[in-house]
Short mmCIF file of C-alpha atoms in Angstrom, two decimals:
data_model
loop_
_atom_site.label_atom_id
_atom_site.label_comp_id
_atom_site.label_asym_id
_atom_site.label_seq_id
_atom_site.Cartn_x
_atom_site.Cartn_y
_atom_site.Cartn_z
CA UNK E 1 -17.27 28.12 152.48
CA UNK E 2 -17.01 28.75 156.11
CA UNK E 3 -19.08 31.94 156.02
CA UNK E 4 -22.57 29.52 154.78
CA UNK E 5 -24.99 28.80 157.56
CA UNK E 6 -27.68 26.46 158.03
CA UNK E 7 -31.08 28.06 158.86
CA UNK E 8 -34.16 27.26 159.30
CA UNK E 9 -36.83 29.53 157.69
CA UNK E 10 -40.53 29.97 159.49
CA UNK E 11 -43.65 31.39 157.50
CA UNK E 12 -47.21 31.95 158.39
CA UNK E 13 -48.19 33.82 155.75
CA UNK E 14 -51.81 35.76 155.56
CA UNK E 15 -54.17 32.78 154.77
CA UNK E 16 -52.97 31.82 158.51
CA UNK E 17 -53.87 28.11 157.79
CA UNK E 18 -50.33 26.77 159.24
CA UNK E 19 -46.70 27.01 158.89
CA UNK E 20 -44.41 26.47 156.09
CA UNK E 21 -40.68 25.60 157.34
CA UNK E 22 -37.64 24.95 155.22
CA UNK E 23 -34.18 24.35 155.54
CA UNK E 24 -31.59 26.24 154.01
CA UNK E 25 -27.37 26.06 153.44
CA UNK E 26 -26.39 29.60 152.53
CA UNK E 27 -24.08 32.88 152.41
CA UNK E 28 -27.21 35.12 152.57
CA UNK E 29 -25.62 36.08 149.08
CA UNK E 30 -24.67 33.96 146.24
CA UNK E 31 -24.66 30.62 147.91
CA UNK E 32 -28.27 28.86 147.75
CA UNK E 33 -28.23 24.66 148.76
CA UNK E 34 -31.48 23.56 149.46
CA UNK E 35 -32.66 21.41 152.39
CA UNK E 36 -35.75 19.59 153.31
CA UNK E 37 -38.69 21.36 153.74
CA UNK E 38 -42.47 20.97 155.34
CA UNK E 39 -45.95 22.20 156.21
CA UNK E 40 -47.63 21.93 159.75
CA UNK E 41 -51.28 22.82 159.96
CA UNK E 42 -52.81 25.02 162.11
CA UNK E 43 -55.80 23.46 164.23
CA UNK E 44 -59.10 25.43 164.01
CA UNK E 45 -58.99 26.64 167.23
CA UNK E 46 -56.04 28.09 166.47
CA UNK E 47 -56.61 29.39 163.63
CA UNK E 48 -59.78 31.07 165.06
CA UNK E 49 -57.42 32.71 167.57
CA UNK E 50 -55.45 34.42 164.86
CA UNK E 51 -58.47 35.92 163.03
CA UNK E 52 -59.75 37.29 166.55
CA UNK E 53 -56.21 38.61 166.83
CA UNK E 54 -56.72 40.76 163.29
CA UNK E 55 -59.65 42.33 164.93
CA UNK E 56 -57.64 43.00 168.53
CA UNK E 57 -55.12 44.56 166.38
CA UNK E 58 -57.11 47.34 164.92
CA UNK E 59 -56.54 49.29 168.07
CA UNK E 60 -52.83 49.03 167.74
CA UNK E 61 -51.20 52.53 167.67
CA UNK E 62 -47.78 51.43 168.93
CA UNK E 63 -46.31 48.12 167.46
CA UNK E 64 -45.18 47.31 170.97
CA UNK E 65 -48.63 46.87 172.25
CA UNK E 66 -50.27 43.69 172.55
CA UNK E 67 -54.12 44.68 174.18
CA UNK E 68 -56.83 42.71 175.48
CA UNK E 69 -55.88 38.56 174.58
CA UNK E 70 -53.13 39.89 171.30
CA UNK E 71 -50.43 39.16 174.14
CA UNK E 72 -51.92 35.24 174.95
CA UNK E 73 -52.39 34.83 171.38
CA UNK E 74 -48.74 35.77 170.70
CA UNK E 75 -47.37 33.09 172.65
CA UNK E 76 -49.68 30.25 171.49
CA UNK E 77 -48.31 31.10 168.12
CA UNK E 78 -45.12 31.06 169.37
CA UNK E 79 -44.94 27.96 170.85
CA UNK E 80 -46.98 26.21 167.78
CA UNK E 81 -43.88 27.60 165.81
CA UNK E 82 -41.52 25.98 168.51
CA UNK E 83 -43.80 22.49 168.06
CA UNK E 84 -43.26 22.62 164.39
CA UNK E 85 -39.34 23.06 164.57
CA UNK E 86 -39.16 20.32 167.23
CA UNK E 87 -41.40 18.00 165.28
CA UNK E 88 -39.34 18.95 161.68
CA UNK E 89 -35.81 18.73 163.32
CA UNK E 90 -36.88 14.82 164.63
CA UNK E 91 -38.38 13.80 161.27
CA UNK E 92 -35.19 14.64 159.59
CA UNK E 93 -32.69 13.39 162.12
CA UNK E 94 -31.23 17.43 162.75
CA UNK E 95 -30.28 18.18 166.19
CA UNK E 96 -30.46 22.03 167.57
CA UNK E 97 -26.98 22.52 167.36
CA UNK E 98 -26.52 22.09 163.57
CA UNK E 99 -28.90 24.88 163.11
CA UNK E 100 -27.16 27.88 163.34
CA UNK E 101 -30.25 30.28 163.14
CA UNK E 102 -33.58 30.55 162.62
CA UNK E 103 -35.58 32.83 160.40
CA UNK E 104 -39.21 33.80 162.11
CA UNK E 105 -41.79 35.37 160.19
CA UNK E 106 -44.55 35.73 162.68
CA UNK E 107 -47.73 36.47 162.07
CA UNK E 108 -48.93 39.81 160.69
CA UNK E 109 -52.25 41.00 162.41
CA UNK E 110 -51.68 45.03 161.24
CA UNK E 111 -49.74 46.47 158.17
CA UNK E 112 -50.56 49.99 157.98
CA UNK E 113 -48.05 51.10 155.65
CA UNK E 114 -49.28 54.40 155.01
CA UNK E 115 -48.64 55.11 158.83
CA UNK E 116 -45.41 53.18 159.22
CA UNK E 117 -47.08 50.60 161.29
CA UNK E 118 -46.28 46.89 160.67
CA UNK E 119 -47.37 44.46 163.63
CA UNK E 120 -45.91 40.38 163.31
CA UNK E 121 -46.89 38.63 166.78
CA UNK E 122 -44.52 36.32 167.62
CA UNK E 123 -41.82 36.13 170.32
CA UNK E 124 -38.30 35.96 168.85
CA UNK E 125 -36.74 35.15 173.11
CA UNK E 126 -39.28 32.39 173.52
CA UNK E 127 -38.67 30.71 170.46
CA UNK E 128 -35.02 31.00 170.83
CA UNK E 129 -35.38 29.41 174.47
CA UNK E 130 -38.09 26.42 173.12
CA UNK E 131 -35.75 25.44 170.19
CA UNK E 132 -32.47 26.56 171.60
CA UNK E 133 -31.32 28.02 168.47
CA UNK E 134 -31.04 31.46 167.65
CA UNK E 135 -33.94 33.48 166.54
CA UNK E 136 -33.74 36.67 163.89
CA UNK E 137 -37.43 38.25 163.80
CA UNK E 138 -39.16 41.21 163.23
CA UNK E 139 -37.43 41.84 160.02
CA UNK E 140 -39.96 44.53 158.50
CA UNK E 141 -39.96 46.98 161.02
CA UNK E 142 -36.22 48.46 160.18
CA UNK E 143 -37.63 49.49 156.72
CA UNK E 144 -40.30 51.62 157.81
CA UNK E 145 -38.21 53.87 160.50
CA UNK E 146 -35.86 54.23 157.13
CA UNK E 147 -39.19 55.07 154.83
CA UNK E 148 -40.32 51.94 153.18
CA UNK E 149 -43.32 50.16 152.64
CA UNK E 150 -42.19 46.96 155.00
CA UNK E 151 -42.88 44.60 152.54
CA UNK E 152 -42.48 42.80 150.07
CA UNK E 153 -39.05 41.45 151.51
CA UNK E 154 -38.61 38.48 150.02
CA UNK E 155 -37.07 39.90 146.71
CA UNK E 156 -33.48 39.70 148.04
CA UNK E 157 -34.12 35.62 148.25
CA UNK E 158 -35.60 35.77 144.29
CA UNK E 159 -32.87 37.72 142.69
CA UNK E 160 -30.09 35.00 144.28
CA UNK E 161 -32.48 32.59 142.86
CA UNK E 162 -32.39 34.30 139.20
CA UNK E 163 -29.18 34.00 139.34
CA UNK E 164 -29.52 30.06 138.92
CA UNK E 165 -32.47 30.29 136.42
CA UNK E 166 -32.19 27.33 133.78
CA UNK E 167 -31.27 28.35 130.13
CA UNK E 168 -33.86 28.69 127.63
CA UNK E 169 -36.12 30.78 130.43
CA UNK E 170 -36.52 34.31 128.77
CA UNK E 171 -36.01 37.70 130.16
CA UNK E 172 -37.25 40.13 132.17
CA UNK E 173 -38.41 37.79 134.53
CA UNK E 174 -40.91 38.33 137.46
CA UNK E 175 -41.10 36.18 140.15
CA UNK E 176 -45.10 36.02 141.13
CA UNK E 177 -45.51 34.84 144.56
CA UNK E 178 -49.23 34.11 145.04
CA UNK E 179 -49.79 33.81 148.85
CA UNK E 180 -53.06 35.71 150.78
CA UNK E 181 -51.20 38.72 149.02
CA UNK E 182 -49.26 38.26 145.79
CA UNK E 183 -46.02 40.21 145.18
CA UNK E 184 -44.14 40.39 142.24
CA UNK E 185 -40.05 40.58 141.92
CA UNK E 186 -38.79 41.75 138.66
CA UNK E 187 -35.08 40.80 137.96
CA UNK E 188 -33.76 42.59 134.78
CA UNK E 189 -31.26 41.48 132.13
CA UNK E 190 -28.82 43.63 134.15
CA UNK E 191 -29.82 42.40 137.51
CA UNK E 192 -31.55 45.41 138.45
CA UNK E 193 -34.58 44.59 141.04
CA UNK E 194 -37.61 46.14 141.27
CA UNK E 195 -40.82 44.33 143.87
CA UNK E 196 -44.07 45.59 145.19
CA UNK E 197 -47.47 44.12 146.03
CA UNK E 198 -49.77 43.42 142.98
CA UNK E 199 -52.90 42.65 144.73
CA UNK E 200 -55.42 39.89 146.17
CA UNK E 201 -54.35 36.47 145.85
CA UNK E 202 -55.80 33.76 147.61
CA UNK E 203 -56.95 35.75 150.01
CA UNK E 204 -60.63 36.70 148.40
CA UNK E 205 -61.11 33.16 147.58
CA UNK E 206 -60.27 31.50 150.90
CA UNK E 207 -62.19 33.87 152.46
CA UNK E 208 -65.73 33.29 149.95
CA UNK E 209 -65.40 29.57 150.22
CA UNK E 210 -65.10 30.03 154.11
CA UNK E 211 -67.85 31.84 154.57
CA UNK E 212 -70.47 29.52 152.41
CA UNK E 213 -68.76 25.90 152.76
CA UNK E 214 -66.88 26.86 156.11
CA UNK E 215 -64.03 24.94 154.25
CA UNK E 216 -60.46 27.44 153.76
CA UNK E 217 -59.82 27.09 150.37
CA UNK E 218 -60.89 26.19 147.27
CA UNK E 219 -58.78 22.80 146.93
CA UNK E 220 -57.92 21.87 143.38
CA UNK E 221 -59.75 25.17 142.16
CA UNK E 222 -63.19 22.79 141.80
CA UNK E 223 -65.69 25.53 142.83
CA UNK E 224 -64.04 28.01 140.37
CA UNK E 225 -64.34 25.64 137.72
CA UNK E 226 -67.72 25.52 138.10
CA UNK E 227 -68.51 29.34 137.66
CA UNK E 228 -68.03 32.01 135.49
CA UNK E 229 -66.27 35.56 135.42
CA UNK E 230 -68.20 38.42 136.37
CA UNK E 231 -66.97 40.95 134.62
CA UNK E 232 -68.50 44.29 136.79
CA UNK E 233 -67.74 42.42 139.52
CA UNK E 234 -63.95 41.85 138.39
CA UNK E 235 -64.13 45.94 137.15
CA UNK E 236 -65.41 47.07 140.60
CA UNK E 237 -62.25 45.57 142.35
CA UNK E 238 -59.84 47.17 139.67
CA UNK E 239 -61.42 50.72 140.38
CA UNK E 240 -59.24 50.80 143.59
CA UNK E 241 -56.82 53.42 143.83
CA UNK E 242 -54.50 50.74 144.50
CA UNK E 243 -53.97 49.71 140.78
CA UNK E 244 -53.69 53.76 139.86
CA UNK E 245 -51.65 55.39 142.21
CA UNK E 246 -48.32 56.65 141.07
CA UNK E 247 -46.04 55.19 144.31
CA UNK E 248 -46.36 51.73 144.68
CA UNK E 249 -47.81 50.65 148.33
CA UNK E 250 -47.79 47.18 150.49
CA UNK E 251 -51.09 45.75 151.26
CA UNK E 252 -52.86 44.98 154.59
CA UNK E 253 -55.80 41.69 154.47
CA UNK E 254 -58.26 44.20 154.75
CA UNK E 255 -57.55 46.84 151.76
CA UNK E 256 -59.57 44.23 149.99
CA UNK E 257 -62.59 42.12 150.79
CA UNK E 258 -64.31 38.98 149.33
CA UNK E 259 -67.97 40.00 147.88
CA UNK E 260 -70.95 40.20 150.18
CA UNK E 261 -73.03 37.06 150.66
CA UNK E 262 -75.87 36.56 147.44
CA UNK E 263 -73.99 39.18 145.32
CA UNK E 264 -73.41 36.47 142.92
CA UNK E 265 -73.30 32.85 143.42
CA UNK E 266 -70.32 30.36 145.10
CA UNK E 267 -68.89 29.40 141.69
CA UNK E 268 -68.75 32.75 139.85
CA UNK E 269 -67.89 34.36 142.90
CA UNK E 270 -64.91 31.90 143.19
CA UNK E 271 -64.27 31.81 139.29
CA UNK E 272 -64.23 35.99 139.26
CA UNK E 273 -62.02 36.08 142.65
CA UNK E 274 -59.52 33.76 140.78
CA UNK E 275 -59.53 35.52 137.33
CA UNK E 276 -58.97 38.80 139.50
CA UNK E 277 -55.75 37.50 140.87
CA UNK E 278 -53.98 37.28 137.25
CA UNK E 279 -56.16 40.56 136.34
CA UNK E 280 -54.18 42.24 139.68
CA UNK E 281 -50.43 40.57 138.87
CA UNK E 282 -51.31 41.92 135.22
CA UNK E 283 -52.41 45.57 136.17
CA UNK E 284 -49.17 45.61 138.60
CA UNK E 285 -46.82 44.48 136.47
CA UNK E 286 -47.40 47.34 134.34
CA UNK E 287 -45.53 49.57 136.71
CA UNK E 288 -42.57 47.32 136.30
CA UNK E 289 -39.12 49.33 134.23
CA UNK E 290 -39.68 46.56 131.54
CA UNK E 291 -42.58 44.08 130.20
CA UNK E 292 -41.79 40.70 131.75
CA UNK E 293 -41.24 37.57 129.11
CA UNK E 294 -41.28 34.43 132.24
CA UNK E 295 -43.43 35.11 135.29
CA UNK E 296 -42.31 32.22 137.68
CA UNK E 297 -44.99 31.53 140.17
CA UNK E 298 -44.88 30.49 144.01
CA UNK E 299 -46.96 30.12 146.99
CA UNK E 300 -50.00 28.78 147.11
CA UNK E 301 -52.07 30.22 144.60
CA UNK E 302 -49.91 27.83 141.87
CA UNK E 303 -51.65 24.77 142.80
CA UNK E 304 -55.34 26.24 142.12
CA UNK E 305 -55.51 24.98 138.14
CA UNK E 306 -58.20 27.89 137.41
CA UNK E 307 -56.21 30.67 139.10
CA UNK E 308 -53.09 29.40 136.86
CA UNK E 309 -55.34 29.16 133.39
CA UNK E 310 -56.48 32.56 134.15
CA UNK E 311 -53.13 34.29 134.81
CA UNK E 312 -52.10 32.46 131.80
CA UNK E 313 -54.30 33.07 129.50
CA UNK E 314 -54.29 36.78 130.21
CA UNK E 315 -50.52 36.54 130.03
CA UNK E 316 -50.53 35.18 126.72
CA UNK E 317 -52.17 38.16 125.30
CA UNK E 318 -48.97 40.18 126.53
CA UNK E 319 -46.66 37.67 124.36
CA UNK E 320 -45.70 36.41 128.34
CA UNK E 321 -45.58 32.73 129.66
CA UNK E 322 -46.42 31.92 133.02
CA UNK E 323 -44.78 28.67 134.67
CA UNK E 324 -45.09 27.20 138.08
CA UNK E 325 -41.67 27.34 140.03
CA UNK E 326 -40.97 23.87 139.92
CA UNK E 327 -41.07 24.27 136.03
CA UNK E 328 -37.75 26.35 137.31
CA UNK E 329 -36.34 23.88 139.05
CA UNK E 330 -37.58 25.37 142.20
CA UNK E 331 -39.88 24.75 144.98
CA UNK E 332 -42.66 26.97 144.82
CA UNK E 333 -44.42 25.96 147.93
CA UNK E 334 -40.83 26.27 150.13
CA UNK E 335 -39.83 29.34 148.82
CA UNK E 336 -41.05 31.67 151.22
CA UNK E 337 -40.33 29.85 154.71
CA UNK E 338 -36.34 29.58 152.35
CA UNK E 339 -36.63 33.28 152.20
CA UNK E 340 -37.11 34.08 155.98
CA UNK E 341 -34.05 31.64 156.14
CA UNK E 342 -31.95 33.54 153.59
CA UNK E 343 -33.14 36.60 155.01
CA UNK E 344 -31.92 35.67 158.49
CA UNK E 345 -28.19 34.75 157.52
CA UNK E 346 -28.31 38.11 155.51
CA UNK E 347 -29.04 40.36 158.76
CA UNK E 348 -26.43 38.28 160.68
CA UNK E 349 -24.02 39.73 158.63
CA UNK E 350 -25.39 43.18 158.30
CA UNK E 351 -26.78 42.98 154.63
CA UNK E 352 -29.10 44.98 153.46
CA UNK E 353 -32.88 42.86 153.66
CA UNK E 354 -34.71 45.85 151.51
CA UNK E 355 -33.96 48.24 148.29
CA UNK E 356 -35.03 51.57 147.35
CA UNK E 357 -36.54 49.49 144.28
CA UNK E 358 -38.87 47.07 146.71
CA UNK E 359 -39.89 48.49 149.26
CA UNK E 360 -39.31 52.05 148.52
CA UNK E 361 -37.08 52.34 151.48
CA UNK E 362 -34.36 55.42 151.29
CA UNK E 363 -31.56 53.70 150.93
CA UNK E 364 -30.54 49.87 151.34
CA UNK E 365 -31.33 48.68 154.56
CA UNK E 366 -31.04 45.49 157.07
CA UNK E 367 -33.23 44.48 159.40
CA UNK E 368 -34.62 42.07 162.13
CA UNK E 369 -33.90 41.39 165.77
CA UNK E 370 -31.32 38.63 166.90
CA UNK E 371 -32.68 36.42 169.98
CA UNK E 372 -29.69 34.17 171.46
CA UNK E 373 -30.71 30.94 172.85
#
């Protein structure tokens, strides 16, 4: 037992509407104790900084570079990140030494796969010297220089979970994580592990409701409710080479964008957006070695009811269930920032972060940058 560490895992993922922190007791292989776990909002002008920084970041040609106000912006998000590890360490009685690392995701402003280019702001030394615990970061970039797509990496966290799925769950199951992007993770009856993007998640819809209500998401799934699918609309976004092409490829926020203003109205544009998301995991999942039995969703996207119904329903027709992770015994809103965590002990000791079977990458591979504090 001496080899399990306790991390903390940061994640801001591409909704960029806070931070999701968790804590962690593990191996970085087998061993997987949960620890307490939390969300910290971003303010709006903060949050406004972040989409200004997507638009900075378009000029990006070396992932070093940091033009015009990218490099100010970097270290606001930084030191929000620091805040939220202060404020989460004090609510739970932890002190900074019984953390023995931290996970930090950063946030991605460029992910140009197709170019090996994959941009997280966020300064692993600063947070390391803030929260005087040590900081692994930048954990995509290692993938690309060996050939991968940089993402998804969260896979190596869902298989160890597999592992510890309760009985009665069927297999092949696929692990849905429904974020601004959802990814899917495919763990077969014989462990083997196959992940790649599957499309918009809750990306579309945050961004529709923002631009009519000014509000950044659809809580509770209301406005969907209220609409109705659009079927060329919902065929138009499924013509994209991305659901066709023969090699699987990670997605950047802007491969994909929300329908123009008075295309259709708020609630069918909402209730189309969200039936797209289980059309997308669907369409994806077809590349998978086997048809899946369980999909087990995360992130975000399981808490919008109509997003859920829709996956579902379209699921059934593939003699498939779809079940939120806590259904799992899991924490689906955790299980990211728990990944960065996991991911963090793993390249401490040298383990491989990616697979030739998620990200596409050569050959196994580990990754990120170690701060000290």
């Amino acid at each position: 037992m001496g080899d399990v560490k306790t991390a903390i895992g940061l994640m801001s993922g591409t909704s960029m509407d806070g931070i999701d922190i968790a804590l962690l007791h593990t191996d970085g292989e087998s061993i997987v104790r949960h620890g307490p776990s939390g969300y910290f909002p971003y303010d709006p002008h903060l949050r406004a900084i972040w989409q200004k920084a997507l638009t900075t970041a378009k000029s990006i040609r070396e992932r070093r570079e940091r033009p015009e106000d990218l490099g100010d912006a970097e270290r606001k998000l930084t030191l929000a990140h620091a805040a939220a590890v202060k404020s989460f360490l004090h609510r739970h009685k932890l002190q900074a030494d019984q953390i023995d690392v931290i996970g930090f995701h950063g946030q991605t402003v460029l992910h140009r796969p197709d170019e090996a280019l994959t941009v997280q702001i966020g300064d692993g030394p600063l947070l390391a010297e803030e929260t005087g615990i040590d900081v692994v970061y930048d954990m995509r970039a290692n993938d690309m220089v060996h050939g991968g797509q940089g993402a998804p990496l969260i896979p190596a966290y869902h298989a160890a979970l597999a592992a510890n799925l309760p009985e009665g769950f069927a297999t092949p199951a696929v692990f849905v994580n429904i974020g601004g992007i959802s990814n899917l993770t495919f763990i077969g009856d014989n462990g083997r592990l196959a992940a790649f993007d599957s499309g918009p998640g809750n990306m579309l819809i945050d961004q529709w409701i923002e631009a009519h209500t000014g509000k950044t998401f659809d809580k509770g799934g209301k406005v969907a409710a209220s609409g109705k699918v659009v079927p060329p609309l919902v065929t138009r976004y499924m013509e994209s080479p991305f659901f066709s092409a023969n090699i699987r490829r990670s997605l950047d926020r802007s491969d994909f964008l929300p329908p123009q203003k008075g295309e259709v109205s708020l609630g069918d544009g909402a209730r189309t957006l969200a039936h797209l998301t289980g059309t997308a995991i669907l369409k994806s999942a077809s590349y998978l070695p086997e048809a899946a039995k369980t999909y087990v969703v995360c992130g975000g996207g399981r808490l919008n009811p109509v997003i859920m119904a829709e996956f579902a329903a379209q699921a059934a027709e593939k003699d498939a269930k779809v079940i939120a992770a806590e259904d799992a015994g899991f924490d689906g809103g955790a299980m990211e920032a728990e990944a960065w965590a996991y991911l963090a002990v793993r390249s401490l000791k040298g383990l491989p972060l990616t697979y030739p079977g998620t990200t596409g990458v050569a050959e196994p591979v580990t990754g990120g940058v170690l701060a000290t504090a």
